[in-house]
mmCIF file of C-alpha atoms in Angstrom:
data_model
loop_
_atom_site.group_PDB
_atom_site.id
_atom_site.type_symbol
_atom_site.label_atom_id
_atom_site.label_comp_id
_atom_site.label_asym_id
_atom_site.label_seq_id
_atom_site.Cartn_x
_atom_site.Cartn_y
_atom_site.Cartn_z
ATOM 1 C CA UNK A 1 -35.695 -5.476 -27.306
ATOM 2 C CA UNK A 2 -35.380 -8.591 -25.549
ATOM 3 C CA UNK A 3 -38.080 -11.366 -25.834
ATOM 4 C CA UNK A 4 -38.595 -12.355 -22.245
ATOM 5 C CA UNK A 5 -41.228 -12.181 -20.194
ATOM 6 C CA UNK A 6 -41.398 -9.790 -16.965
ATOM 7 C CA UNK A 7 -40.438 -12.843 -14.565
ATOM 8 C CA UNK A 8 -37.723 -13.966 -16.998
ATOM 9 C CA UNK A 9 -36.118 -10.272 -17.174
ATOM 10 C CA UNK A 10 -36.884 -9.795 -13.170
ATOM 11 C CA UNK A 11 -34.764 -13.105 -12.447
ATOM 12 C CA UNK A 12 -31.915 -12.011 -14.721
ATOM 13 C CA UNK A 13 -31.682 -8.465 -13.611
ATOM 14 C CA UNK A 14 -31.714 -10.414 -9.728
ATOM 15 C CA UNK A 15 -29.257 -12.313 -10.774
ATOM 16 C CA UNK A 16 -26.755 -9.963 -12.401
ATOM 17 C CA UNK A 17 -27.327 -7.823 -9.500
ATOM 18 C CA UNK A 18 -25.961 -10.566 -7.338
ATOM 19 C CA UNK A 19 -23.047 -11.662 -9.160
ATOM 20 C CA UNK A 20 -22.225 -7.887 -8.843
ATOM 21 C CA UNK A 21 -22.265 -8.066 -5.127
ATOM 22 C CA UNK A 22 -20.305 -11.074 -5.222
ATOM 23 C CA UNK A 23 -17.664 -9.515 -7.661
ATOM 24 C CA UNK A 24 -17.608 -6.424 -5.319
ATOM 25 C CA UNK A 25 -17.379 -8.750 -1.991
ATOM 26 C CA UNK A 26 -14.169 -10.249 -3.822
ATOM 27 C CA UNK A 27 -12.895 -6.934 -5.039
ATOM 28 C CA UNK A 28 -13.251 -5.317 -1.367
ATOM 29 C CA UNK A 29 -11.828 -8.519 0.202
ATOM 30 C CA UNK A 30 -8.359 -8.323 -2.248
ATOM 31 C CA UNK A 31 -8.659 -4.505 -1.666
ATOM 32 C CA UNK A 32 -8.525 -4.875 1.829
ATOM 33 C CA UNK A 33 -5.342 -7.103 1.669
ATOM 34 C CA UNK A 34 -3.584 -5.102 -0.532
ATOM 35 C CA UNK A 35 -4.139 -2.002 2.354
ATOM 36 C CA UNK A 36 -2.655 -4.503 4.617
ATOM 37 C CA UNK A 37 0.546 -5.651 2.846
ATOM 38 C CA UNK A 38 0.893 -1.866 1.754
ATOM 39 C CA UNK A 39 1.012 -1.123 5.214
ATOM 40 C CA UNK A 40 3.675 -4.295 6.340
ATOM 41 C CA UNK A 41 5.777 -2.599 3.178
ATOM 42 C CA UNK A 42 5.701 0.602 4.726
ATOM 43 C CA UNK A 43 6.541 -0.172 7.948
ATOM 44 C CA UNK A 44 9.094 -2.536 6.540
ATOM 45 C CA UNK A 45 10.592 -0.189 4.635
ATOM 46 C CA UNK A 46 11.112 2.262 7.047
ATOM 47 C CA UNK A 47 12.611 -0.538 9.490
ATOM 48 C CA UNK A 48 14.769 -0.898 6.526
ATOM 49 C CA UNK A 49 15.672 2.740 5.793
ATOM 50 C CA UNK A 50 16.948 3.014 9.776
ATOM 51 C CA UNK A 51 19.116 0.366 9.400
ATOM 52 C CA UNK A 52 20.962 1.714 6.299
ATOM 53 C CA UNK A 53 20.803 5.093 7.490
ATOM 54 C CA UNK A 54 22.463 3.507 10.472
ATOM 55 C CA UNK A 55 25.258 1.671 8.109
ATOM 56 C CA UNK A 56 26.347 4.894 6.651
ATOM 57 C CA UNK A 57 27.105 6.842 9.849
ATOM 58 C CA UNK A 58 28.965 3.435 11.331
ATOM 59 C CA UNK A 59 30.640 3.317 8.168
ATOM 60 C CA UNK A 60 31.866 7.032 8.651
ATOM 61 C CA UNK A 61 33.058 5.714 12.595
ATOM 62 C CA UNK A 62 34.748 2.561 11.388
ATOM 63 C CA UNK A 63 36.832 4.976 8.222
ATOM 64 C CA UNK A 64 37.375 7.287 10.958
ATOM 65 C CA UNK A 65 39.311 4.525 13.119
ATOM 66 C CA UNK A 66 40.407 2.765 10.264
ATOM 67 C CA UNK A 67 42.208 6.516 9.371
ATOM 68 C CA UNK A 68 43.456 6.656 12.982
ATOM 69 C CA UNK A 69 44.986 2.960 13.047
ATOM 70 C CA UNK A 70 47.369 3.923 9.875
ATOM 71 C CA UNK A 71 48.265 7.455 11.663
ATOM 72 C CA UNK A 72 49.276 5.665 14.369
ATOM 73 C CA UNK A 73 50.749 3.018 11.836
ATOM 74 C CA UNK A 74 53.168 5.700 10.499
ATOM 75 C CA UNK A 75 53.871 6.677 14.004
ATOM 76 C CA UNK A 76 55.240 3.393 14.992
ATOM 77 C CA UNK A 77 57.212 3.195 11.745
ATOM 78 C CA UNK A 78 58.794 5.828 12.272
ATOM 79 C CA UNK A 79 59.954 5.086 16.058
ATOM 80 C CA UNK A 80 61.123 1.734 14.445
ATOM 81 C CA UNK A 81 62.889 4.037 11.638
ATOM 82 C CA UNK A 82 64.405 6.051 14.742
ATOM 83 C CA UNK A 83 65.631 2.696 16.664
ATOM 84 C CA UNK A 84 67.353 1.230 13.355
ATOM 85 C CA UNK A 85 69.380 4.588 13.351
ATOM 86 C CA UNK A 86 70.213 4.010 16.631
ATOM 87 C CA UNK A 87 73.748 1.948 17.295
ATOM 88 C CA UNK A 88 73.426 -1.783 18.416
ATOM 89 C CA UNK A 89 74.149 -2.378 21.529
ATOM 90 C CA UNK A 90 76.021 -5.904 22.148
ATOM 91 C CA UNK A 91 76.461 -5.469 26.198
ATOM 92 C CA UNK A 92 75.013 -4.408 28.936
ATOM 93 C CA UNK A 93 74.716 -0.867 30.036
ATOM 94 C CA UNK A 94 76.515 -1.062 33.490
ATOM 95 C CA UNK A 95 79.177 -3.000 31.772
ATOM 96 C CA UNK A 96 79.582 0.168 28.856
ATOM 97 C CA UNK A 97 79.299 2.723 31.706
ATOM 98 C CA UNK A 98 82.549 0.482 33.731
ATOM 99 C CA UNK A 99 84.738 0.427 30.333
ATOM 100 C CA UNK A 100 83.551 4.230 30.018
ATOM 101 C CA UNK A 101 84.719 5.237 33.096
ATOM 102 C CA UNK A 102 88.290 3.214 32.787
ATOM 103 C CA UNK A 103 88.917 4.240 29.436
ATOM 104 C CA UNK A 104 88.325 8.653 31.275
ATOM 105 C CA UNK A 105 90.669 7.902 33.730
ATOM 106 C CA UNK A 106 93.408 6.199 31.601
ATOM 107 C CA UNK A 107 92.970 9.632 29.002
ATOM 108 C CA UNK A 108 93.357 11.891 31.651
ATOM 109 C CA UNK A 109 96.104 10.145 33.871
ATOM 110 C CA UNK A 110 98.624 7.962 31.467
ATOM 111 C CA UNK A 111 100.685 10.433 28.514
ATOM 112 C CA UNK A 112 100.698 8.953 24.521
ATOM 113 C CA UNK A 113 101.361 10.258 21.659
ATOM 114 C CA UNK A 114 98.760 12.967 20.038
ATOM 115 C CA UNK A 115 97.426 9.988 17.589
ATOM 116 C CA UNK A 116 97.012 7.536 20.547
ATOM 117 C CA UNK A 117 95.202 10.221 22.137
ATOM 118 C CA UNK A 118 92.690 10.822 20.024
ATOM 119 C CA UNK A 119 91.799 7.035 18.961
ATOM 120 C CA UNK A 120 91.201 6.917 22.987
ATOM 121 C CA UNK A 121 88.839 9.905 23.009
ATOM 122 C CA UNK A 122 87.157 8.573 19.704
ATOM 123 C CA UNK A 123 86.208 5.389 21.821
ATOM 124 C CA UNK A 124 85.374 7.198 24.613
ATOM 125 C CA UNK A 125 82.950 9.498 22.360
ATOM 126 C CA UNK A 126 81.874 6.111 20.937
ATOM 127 C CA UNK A 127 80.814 4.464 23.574
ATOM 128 C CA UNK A 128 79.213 7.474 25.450
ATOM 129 C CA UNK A 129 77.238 7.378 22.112
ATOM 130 C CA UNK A 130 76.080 4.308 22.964
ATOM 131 C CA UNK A 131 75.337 4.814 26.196
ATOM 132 C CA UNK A 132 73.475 7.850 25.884
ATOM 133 C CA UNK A 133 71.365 5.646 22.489
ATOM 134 C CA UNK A 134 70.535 3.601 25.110
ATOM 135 C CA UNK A 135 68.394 5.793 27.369
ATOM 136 C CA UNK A 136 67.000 7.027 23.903
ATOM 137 C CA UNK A 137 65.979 3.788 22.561
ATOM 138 C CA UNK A 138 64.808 2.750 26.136
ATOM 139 C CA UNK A 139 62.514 6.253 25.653
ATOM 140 C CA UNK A 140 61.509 5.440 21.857
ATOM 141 C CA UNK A 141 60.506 1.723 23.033
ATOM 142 C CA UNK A 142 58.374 3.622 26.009
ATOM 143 C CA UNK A 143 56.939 5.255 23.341
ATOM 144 C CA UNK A 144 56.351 2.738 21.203
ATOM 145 C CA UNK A 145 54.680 0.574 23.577
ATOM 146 C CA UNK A 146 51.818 3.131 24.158
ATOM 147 C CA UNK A 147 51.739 3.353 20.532
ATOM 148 C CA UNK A 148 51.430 -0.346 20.118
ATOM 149 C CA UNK A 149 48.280 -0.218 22.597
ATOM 150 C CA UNK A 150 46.919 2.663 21.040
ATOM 151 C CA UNK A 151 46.267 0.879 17.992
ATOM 152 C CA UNK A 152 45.520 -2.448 19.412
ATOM 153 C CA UNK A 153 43.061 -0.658 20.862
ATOM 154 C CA UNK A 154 41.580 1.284 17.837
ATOM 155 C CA UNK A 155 41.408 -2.023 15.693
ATOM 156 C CA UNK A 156 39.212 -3.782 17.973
ATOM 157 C CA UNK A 157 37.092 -0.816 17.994
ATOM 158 C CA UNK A 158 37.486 -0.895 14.031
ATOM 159 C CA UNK A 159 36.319 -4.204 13.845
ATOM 160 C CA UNK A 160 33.833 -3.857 16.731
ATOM 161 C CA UNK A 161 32.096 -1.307 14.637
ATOM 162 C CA UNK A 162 32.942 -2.995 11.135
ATOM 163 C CA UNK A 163 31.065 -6.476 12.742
ATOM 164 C CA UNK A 164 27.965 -3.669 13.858
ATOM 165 C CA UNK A 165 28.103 -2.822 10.220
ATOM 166 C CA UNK A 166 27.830 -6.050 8.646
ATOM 167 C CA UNK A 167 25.488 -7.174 10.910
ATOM 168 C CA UNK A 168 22.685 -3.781 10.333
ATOM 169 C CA UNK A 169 23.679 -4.419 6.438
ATOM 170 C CA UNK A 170 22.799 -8.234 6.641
ATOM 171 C CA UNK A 171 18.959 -6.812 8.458
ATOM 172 C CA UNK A 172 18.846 -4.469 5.862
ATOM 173 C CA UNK A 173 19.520 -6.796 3.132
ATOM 174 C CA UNK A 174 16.740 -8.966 4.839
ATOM 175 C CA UNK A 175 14.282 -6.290 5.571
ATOM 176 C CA UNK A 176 14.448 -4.894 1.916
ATOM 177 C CA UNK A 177 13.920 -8.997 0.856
ATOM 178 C CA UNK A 178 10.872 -8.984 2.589
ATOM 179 C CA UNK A 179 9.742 -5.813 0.819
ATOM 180 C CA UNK A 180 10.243 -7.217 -2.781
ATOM 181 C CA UNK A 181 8.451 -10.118 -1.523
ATOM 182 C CA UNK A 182 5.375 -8.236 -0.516
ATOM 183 C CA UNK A 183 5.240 -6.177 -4.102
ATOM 184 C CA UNK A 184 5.000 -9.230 -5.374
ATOM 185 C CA UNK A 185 2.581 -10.075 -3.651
ATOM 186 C CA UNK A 186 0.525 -6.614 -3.806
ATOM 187 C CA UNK A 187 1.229 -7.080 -7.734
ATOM 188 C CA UNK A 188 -0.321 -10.715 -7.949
ATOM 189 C CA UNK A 189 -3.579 -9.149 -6.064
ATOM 190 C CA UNK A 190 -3.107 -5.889 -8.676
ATOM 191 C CA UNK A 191 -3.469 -8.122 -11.851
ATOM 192 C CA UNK A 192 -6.447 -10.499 -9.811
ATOM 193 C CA UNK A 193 -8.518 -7.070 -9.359
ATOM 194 C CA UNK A 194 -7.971 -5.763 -12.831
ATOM 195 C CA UNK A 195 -9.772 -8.629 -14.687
ATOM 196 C CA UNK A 196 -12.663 -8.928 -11.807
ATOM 197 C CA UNK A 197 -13.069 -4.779 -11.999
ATOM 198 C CA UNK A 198 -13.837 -5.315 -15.527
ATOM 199 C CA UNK A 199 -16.176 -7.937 -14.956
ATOM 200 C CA UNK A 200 -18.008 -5.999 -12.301
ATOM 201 C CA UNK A 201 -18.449 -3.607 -14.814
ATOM 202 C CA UNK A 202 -19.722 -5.474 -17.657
ATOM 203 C CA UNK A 203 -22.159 -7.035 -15.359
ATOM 204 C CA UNK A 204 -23.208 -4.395 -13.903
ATOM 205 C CA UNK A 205 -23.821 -2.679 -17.132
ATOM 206 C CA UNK A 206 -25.756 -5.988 -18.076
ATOM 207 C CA UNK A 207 -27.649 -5.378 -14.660
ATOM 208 C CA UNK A 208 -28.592 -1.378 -15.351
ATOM 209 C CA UNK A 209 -29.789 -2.882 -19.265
ATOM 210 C CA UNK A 210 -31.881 -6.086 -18.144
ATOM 211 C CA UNK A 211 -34.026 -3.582 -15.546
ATOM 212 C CA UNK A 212 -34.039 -0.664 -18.248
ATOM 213 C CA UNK A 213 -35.818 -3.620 -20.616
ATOM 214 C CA UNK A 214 -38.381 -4.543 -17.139
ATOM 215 C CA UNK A 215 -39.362 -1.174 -16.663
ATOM 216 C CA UNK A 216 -40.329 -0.820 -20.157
ATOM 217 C CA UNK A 217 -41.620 -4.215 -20.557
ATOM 218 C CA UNK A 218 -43.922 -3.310 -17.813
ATOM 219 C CA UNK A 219 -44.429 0.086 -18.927
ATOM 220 C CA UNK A 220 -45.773 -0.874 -22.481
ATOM 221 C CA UNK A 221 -47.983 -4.207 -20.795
ATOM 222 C CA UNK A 222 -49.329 -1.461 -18.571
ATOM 223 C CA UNK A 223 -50.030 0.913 -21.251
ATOM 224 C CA UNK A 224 -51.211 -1.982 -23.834
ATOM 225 C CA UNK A 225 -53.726 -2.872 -20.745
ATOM 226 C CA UNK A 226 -55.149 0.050 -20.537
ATOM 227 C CA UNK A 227 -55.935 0.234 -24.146
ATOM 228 C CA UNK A 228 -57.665 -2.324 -24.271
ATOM 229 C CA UNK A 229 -59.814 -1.268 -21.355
ATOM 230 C CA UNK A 230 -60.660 1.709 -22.670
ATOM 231 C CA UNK A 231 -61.545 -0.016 -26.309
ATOM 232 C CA UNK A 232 -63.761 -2.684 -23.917
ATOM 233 C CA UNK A 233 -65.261 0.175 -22.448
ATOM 234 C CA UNK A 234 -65.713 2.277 -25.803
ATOM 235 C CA UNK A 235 -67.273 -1.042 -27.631
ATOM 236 C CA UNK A 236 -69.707 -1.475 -24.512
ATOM 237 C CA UNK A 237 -70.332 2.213 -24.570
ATOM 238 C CA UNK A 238 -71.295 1.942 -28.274
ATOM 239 C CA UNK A 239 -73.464 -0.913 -27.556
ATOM 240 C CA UNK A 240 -75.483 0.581 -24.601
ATOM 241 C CA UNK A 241 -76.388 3.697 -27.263
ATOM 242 C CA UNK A 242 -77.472 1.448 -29.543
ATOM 243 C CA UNK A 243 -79.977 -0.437 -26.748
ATOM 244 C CA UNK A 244 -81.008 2.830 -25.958
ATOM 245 C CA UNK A 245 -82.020 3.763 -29.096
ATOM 246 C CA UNK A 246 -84.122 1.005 -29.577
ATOM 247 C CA UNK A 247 -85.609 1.210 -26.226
ATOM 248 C CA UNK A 248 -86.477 4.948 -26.515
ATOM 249 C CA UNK A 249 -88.353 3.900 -30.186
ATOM 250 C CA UNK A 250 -90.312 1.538 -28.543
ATOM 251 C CA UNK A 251 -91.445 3.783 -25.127
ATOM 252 C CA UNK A 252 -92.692 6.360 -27.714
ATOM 253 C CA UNK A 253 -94.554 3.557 -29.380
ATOM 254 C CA UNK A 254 -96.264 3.237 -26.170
ATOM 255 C CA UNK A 255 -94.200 -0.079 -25.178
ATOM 256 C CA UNK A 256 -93.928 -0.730 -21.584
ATOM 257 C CA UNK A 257 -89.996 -0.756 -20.483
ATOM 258 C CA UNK A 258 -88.396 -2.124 -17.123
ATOM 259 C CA UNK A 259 -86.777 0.005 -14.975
ATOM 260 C CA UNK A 260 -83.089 -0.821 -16.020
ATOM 261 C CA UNK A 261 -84.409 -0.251 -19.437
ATOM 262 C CA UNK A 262 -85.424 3.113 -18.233
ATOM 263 C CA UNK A 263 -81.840 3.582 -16.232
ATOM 264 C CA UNK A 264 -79.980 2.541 -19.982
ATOM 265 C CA UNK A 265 -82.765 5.074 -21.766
ATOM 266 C CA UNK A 266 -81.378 7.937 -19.292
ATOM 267 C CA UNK A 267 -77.850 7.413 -19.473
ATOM 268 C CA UNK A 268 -77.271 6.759 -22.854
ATOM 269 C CA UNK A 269 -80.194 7.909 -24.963
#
């Protein structure tokens, strides 16, 4: 049991109770920014969560043109594959057609030999060959020119779509940044609660104690009061008896008694 007084053990328990309120002002305070930074994290996160949700799909679009540039790739190879089978031309078409022509009429109007005759018609197969390559290489370049848009065409929109990915990764990489920053934060105000929590506890523990001891501090002065009263009262009690018994020995010895020695006879003899 403690040793101090009622207005020693009143101040005290006061001022436990206060430093409890204060504790619990400081715990609701950090409490209170921890519900906000929670809440920036969420949000946060879910800005961040968008944006890679958005990478993947982009990244599906830019494989997906990435696959079509090489199929058209393999197309254009393959024209160019066509053209290098194709004979070289080293004049011009009209010019082929003229010789053409000249060399038909010489087969079919002058006489040779057999042998003669069929080197002519070789050259004259020849150089129909040629001729005819060259309307099919004119058609294969055609060809290859829409090719060559085509996937001019589908590697800007590639790259268009790889820069859209770089750029949502780079915000993601940011957002998800500012989300470790704010655990770190909502851990610093974690490990500031912890120590104050058990603080608050121990005081108010201190607190519930240091009124326990008032109560029965005053309970027992209370109590200790009373006694006494009721010993006063019992001792004056005692007393009064005794001055009545004396009194009542002299009234029947004819002694003449006051009236309050009359009002002492009554109630206590």
């Amino acid at each position: 049991m403690s040793m101090l007084s009622s207005a020693e053990l009143s101040k005290k328990r006061d001022e436990l109770n206060a430093s409890v309120r204060e504790r619990i002002q400081s715990v609701r305070k950090k409490t209170n920014d921890l519900k906000s930074l929670n809440e920036s994290a969420k949000k946060l996160r879910e800005e961040r969560d968008k944006k890679n949700k958005l990478v993947v799909e982009l990244k599906k679009n830019r494989n997906s043109a990435n696959a079509d540039v090489k199929k058209v790739a393999g197309q254009l190879r393959k024209l160019d594959d066509e053209i290098k089978k194709l004979p070289v031309q080293t004049e011009s078409t009209e010019g082929l057609k003229k010789k053409a022509k000249d060399l038909d009429w010489k087969i079919q109007t002058e006489h040779r030999s057999v042998k003669k005759d069929e080197e002519l018609r070789d050259s004259l197969d020849k150089m129909e060959f040629v001729i005819n390559a060259t309307g099919e290489k004119a058609s294969i370049f055609e060809k290859r020119a829409k090719l060559s848009d085509e996937i001019e065409k589908k590697r800007m929109d590639a790259e268009t779509i790889h820069s859209i990915v770089v750029d949502n990764s780079q915000a993601a990489q940011e957002l998800h940044n500012q989300v470790v920053s704010l655990y770190g934060k909502i851990k610093t105000i974690r490990e500031e609660i912890s120590p104050v929590l058990k603080e608050l506890d121990e005081l108010r523990m201190q607190a519930n104690e240091t009124h326990s001891e008032l109560i029965a501090l005053r309970k027992n002065t209370k109590e200790s009061a009373r006694a006494k009263q009721f010993s006063e009262k019992g001792a004056q009690e005692k007393e009064f008896k005794s001055r009545a018994k004396e009194l009542m020995k002299g009234f029947s010895e004819g002694k003449k008694l006051s009236t309050e020695e009359l009002m002492i006879i009554r109630v206590y003899g």
